[in-house]
Short mmCIF file of C-alpha atoms and ligand atoms in Angstrom, two decimals:
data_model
loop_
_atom_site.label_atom_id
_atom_site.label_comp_id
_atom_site.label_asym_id
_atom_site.label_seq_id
_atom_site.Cartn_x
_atom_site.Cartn_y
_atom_site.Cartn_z
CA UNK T 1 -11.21 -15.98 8.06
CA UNK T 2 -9.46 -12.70 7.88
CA UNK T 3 -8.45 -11.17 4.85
CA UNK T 4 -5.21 -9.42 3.98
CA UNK T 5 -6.86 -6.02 3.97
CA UNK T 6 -8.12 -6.57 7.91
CA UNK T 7 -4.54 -8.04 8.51
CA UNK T 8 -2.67 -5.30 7.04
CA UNK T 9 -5.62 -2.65 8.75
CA UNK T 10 -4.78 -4.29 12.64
CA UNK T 11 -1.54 -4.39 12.03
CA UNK T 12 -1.35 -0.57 11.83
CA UNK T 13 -3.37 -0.09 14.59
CA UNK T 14 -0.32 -1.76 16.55
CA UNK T 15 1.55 0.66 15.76
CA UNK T 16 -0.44 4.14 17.18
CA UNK T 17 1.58 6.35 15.10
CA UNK T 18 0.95 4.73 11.53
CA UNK T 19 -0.23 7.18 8.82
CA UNK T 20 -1.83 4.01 6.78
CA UNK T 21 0.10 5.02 3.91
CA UNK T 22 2.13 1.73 4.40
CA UNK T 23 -0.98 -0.48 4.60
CA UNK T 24 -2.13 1.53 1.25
CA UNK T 25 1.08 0.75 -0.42
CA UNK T 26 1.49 -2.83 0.60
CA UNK T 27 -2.90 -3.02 -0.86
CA UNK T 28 -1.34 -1.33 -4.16
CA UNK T 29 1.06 -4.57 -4.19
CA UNK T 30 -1.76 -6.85 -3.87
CA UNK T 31 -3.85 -5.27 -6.63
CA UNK T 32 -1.05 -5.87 -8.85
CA UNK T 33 -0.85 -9.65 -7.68
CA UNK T 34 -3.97 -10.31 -8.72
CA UNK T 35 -3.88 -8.86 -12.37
CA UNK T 36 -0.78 -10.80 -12.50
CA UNK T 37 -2.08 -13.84 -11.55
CA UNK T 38 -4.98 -13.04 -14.02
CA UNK T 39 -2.53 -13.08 -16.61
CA UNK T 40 -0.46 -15.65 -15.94
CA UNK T 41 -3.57 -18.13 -15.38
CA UNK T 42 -4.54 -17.06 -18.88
CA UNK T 43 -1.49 -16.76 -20.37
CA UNK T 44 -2.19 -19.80 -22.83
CA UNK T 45 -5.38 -18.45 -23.92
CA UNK T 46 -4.24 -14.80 -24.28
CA UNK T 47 -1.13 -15.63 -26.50
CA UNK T 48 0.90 -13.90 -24.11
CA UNK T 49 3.15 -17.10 -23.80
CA UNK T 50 7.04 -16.54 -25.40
CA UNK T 51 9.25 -14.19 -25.60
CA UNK T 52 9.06 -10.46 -25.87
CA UNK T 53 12.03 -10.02 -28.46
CA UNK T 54 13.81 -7.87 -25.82
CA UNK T 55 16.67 -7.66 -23.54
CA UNK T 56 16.69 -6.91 -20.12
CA UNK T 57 19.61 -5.15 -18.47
CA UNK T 58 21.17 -8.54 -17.13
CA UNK T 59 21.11 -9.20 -21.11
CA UNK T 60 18.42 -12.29 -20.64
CA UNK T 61 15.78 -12.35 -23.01
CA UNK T 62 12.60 -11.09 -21.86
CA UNK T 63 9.70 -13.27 -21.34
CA UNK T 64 6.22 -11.08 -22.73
CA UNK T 65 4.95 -12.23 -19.21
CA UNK T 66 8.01 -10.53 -17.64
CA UNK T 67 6.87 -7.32 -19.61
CA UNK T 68 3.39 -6.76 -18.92
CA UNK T 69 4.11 -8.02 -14.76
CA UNK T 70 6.25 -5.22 -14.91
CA UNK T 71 4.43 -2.75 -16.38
CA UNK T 72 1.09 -3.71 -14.39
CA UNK T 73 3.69 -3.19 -10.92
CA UNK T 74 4.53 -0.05 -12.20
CA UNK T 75 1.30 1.30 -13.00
CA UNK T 76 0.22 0.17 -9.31
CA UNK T 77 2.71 1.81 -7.96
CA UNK T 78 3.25 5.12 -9.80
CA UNK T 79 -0.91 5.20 -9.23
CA UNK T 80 -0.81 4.50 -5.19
CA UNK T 81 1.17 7.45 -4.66
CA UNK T 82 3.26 6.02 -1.49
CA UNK T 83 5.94 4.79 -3.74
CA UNK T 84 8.73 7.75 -4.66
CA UNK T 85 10.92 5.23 -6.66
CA UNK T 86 11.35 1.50 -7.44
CA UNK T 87 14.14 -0.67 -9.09
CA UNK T 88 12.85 -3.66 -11.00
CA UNK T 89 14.57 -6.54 -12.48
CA UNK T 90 13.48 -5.07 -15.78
CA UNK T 91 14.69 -1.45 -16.35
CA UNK T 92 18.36 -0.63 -16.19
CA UNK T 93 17.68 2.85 -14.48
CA UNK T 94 15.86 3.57 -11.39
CA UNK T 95 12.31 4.30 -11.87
CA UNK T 96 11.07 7.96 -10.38
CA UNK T 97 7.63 8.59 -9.71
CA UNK T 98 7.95 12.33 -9.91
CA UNK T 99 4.44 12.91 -8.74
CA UNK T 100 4.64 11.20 -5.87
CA UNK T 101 7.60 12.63 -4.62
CA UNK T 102 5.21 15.77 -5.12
CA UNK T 103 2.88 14.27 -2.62
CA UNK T 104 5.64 13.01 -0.34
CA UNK T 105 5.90 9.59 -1.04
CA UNK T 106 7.63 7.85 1.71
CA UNK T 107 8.28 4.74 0.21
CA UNK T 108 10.92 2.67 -2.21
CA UNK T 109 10.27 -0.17 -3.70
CA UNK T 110 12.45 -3.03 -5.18
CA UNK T 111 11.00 -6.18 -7.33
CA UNK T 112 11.33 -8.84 -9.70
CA UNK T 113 8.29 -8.58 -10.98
CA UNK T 114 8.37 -12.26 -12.26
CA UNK T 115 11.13 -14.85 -11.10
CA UNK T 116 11.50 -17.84 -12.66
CA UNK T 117 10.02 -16.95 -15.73
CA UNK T 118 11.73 -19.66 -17.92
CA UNK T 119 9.03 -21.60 -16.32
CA UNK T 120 6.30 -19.95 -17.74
CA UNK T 121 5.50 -21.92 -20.54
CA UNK T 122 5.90 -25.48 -18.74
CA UNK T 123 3.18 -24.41 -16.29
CA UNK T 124 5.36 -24.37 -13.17
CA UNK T 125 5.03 -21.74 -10.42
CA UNK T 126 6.39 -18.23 -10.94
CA UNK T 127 6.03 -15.50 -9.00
CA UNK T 128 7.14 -11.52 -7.84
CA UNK T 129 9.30 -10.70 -5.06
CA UNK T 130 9.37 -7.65 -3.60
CA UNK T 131 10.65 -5.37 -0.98
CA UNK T 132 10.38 -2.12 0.73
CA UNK T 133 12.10 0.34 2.24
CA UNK T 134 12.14 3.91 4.08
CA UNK T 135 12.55 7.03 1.59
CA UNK T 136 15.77 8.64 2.94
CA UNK T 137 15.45 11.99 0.40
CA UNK T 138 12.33 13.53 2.36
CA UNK T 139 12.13 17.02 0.84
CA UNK T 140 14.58 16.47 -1.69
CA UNK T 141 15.28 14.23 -4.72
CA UNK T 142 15.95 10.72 -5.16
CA UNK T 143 19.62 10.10 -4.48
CA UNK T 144 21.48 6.43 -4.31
CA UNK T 145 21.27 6.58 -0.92
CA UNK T 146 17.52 5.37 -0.92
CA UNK T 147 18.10 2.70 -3.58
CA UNK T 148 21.15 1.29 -1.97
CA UNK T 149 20.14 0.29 1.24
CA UNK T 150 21.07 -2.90 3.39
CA UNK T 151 18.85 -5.41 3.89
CA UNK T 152 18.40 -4.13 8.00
CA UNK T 153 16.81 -1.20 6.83
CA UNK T 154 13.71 -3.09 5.52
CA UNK T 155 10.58 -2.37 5.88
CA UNK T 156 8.85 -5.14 4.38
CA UNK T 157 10.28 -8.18 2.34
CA UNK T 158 6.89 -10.30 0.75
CA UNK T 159 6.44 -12.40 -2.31
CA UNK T 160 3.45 -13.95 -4.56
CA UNK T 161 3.55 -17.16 -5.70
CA UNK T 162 1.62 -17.64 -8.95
CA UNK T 163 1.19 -21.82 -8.02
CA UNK T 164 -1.23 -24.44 -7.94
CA UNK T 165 -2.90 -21.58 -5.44
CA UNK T 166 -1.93 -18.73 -5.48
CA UNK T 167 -0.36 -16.43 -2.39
CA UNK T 168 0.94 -13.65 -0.76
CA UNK T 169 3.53 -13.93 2.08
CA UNK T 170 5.08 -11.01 3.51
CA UNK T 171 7.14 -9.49 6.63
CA UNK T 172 7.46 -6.55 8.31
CA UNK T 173 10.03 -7.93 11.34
CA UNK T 174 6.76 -9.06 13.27
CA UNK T 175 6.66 -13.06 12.06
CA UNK T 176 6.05 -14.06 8.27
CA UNK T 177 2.42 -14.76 7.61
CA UNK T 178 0.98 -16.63 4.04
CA UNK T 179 -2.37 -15.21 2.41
CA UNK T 180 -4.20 -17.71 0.04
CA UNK T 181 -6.08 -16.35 -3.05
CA UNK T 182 -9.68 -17.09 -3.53
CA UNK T 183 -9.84 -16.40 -6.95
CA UNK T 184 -14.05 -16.90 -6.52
CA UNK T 185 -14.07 -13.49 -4.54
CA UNK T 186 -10.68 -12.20 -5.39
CA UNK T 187 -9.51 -11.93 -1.86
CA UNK T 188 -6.59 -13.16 -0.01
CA UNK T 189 -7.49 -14.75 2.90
CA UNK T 190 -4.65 -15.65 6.14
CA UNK T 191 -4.26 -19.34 5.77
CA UNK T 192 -0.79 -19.39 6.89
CA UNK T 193 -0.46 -17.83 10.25
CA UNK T 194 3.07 -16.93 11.95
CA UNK T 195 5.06 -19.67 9.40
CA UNK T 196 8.06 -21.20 10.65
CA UNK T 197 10.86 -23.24 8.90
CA UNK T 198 11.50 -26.68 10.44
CA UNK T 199 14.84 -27.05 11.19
CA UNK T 200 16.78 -29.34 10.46
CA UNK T 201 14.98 -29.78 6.92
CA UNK T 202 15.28 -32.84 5.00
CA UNK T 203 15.31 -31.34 1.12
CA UNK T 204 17.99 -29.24 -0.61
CA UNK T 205 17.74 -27.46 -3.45
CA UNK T 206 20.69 -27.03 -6.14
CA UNK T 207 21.57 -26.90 -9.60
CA UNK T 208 23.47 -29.63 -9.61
CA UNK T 209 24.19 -29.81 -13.27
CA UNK T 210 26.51 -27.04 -12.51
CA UNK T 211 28.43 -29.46 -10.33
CA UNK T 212 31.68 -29.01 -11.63
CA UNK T 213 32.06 -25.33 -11.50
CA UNK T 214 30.88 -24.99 -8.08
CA UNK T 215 33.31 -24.22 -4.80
CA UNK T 216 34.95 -27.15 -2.94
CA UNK T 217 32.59 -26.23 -0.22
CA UNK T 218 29.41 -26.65 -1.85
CA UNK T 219 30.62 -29.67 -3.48
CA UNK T 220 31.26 -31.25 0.58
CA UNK T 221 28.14 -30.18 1.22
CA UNK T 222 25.93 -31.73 -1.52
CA UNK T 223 28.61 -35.01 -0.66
CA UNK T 224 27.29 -34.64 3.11
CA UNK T 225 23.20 -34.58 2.04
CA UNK T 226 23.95 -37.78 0.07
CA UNK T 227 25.54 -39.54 2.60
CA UNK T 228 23.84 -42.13 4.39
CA UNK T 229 23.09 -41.56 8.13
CA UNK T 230 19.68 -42.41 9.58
CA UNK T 231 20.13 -40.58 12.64
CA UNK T 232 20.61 -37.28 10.83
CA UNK T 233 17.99 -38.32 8.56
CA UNK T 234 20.17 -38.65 5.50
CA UNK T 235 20.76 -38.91 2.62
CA UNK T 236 18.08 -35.87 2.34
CA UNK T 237 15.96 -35.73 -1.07
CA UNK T 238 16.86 -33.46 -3.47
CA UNK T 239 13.97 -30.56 -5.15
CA UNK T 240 14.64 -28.11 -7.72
CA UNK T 241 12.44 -26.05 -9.52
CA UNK T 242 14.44 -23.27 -11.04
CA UNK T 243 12.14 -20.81 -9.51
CA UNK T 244 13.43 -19.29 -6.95
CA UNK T 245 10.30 -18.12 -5.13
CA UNK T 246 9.09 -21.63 -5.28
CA UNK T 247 11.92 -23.28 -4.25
CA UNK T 248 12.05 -21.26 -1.50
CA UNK T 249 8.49 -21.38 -0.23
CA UNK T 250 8.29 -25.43 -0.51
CA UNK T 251 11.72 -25.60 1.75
CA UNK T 252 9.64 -22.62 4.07
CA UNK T 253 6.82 -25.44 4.46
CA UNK T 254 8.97 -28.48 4.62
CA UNK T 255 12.48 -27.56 5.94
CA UNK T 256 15.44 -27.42 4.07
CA UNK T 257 17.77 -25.35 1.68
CA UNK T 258 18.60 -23.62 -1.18
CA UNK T 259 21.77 -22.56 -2.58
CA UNK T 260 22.86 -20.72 -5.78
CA UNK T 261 26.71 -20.47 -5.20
CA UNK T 262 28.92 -18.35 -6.85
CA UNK T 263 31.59 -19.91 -8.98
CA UNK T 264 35.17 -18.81 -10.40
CA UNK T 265 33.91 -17.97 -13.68
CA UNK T 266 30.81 -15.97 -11.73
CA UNK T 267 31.63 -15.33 -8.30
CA UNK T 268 28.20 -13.84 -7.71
CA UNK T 269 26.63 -15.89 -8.83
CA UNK T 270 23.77 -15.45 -10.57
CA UNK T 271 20.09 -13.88 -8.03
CA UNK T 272 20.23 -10.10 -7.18
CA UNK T 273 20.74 -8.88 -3.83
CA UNK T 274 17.96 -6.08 -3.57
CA UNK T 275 14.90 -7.98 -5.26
CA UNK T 276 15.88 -11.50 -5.00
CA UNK T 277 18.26 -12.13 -1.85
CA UNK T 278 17.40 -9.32 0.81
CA UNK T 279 13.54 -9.70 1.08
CA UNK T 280 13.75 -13.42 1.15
CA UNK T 281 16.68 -13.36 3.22
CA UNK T 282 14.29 -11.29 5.70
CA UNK T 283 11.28 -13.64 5.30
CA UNK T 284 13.87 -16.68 6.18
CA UNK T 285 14.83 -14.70 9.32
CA UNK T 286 11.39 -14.05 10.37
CA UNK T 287 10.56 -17.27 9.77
CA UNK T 288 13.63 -18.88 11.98
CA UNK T 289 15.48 -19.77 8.85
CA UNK T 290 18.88 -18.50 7.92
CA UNK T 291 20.44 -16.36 4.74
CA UNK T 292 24.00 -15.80 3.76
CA UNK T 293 26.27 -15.67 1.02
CA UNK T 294 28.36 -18.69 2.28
CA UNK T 295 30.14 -16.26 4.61
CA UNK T 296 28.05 -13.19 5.64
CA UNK T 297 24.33 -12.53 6.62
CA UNK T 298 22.50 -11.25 3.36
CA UNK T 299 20.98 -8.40 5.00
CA UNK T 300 24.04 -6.86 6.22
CA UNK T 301 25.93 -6.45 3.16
CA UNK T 302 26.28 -2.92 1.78
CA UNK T 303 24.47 -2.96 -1.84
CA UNK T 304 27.05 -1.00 -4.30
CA UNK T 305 24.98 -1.70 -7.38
CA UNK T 306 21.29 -1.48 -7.97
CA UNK T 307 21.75 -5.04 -9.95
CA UNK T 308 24.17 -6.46 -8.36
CA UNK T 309 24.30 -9.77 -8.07
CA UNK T 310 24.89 -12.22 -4.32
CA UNK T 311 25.80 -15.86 -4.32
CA UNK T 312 22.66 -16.97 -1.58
CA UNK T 313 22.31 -20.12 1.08
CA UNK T 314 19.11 -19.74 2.49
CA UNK T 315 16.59 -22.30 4.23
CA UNK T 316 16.63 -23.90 7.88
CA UNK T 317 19.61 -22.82 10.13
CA UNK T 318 21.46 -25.76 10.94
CA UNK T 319 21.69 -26.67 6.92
CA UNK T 320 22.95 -23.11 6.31
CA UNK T 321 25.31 -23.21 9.02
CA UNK T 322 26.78 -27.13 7.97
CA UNK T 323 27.17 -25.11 4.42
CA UNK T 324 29.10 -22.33 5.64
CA UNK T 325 31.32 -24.68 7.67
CA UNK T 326 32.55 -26.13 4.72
CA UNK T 327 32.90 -23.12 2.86
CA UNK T 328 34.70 -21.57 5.03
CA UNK T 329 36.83 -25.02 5.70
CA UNK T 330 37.31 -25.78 2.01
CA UNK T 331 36.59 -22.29 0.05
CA UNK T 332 37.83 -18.99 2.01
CA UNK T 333 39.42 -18.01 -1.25
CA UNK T 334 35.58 -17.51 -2.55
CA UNK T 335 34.70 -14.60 -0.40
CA UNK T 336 37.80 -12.53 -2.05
CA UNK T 337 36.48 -13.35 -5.19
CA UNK T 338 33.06 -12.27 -4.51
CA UNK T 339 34.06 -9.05 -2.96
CA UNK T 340 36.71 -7.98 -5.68
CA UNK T 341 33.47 -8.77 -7.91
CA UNK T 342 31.26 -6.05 -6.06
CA UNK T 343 33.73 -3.78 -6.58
CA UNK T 344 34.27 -4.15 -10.36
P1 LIG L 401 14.32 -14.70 -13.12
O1 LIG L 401 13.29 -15.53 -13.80
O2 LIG L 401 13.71 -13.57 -12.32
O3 LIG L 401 15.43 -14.23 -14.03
O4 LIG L 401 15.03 -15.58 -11.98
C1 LIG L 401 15.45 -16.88 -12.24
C2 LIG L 401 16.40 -17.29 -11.15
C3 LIG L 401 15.76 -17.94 -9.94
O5 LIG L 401 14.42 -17.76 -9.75
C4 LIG L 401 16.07 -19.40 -10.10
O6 LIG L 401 16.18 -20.05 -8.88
C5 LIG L 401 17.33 -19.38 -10.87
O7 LIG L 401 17.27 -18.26 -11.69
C6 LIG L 401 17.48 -20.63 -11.71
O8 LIG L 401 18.70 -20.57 -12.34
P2 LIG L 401 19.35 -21.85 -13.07
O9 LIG L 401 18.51 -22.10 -14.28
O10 LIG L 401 20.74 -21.41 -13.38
O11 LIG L 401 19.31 -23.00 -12.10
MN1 LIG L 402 14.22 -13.80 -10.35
MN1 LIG L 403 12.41 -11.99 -13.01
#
């Protein structure tokens, strides 16, 4: 079996021109998976279950888990040297690894180091998204240009998934491959080769409890998965998790979708565009799924904010597209909300 290391290694050589600093930043990644993982899969033991007593920028109370992931993807990637900056989930400002830009880091990195983290305690999977993109400030300093990037400048979009195995699954516009973790050797090994969504899917993934704040459109469109049909294979089954990675990766393996709408009271809704929406918005694409915000592709929409927020409907392409038929039948007044939002 190959390992992630040999992956990453020939995947480089693909490309004649590659410095390897990539496939040594995208290794720094997967060092800090695996002390995650460490620490989640002793997190009972450890007593680093609870909270942390802090805050987080998006004023949600931090999880000690969400604190030391953090801090161990910092560490990893202030150490590696390719990374000049990153924007996390967890700090308010943009992180600058002075240093690096020194050595001429090419790299930027943005992550939620832990998502879903109100699982934590319940033993239900968790895990880090991440994604990368092109320094822009070569020579110079950091500037907003190189933290605000659209998703179609990505270089890489990947996640772990801290679950009943553990894995890494990543992009670089070449096909979305999984890697399982053998915690025996602590390797990842490619068990998931060149994934691709089915489509149509048969599961859909909501919070339906929010029901009555939603958009007209996403309330047709939980209406149409419950309506019975056999030749469309409805009504489809409904799977929620409340972690987004998760949700996400079992609609990846089985088909299907996942929406977390904006409403009038939040027309944003609640996941982040640059480390929640973008890199799994470019995994979906790679993997022949689809991503939008009930109206526009993910990845083309012009981050203003380094937190801002993205309503997202993401999973198998004909689900997304029924989706944004009916929002765009029933709820065109949505998309001025959610602009005049970005702009606030
Ligand atoms: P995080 O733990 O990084 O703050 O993200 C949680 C997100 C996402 O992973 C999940 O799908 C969503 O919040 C669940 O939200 P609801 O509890 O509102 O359904
Ligand atoms: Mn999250
Ligand atoms: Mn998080």
């Amino acid at each position: 079996m190959k390992t992630l290391v040999e992956f990453i290694w020939k995947q480089r050589e693909k490309f004649g021109h590659a410095t390897g600093e990539f496939s040594h930043l995208l290794n720094d990644i997967s060092i800090a998976a695996k002390i995650v993982n460490r620490d989640v899969n002793r997190a009972g033991l450890a007593g680093i279950l609870g909270t942390h007593g802090s805050t987080n920028v998006q004023g949600e109370s931090q999880k000690k888990l969400d604190v030391i992931a953090n801090n161990e993807f910092i560490k990893a990637l202030g150490n590696g040297k390719q990374c000049a900056a990153m924007i996390s989930e967890e700090n308010e400002d943009v992180i600058v690894f002075e240093d690096n830009i020194a050595a001429n880091a090419k790299y930027i990195v943005a992550i939620d180091p832990l998502d879903g983290s109100s699982n934590i305690e319940v033993n239900v999977p968790i895990g880090t998204i991440f994604a990368i993109y092109r320094r822009k400030s070569m020579g110079n300093t950091i500037t907003m240009e190189d933290v605000l990037q659209a998703g179609t400048e990505l270089v890489c979009g990947g996640y772990i998934i801290y679950g009943s195995s553990t894995m890494l699954v990543y992009t670089t516009g070449d096909g979305v491959n999984g890697f399982t973790y053998d915690p025996t050797c602590g390797i990842f090994l490619l068990s998931h080769e060149n994934m691709r969504i089915k489509d149509p899917g048969t599961i859909y993934s909501i919070n339906e409890a929010n029901y009555i704040y939603f958009p007209d459109g996403v309330k047709k469109y939980i209406k149409y998965c419950q309506e019975d049909d056999p030749s469309t294979n409805r009504p489809y089954t409904t799977r929620y998790i409340g972690s987004l990675i998760s949700d996400f990766h079992r609609n990846l393996l089985r088909g299907g979708i996942y929406i977390y709408p904006g409403t009038k009271k939040n027309p944003a809704g609640k996941l982040r565009l640059l480390y929640e929406c973008i890199p799994m918005a470019f995994i979906a694409e790679q993997a022949g799924a689809k991503a939008s915000d009930g109206f526009r592709r993910i990845l083309d929409i012009q981050p203003e904010h380094i937190h801002q927020r993205s309503p997202l409907f993401i999973g198998s392409r004909s689900m997304v597209e029924k989706a944004e038929a009916f929002m765009a039948e029933l709820s065109p007044e949505f998309f001025d909300f959610y602009s005049e939002s970005e702009k606030a």
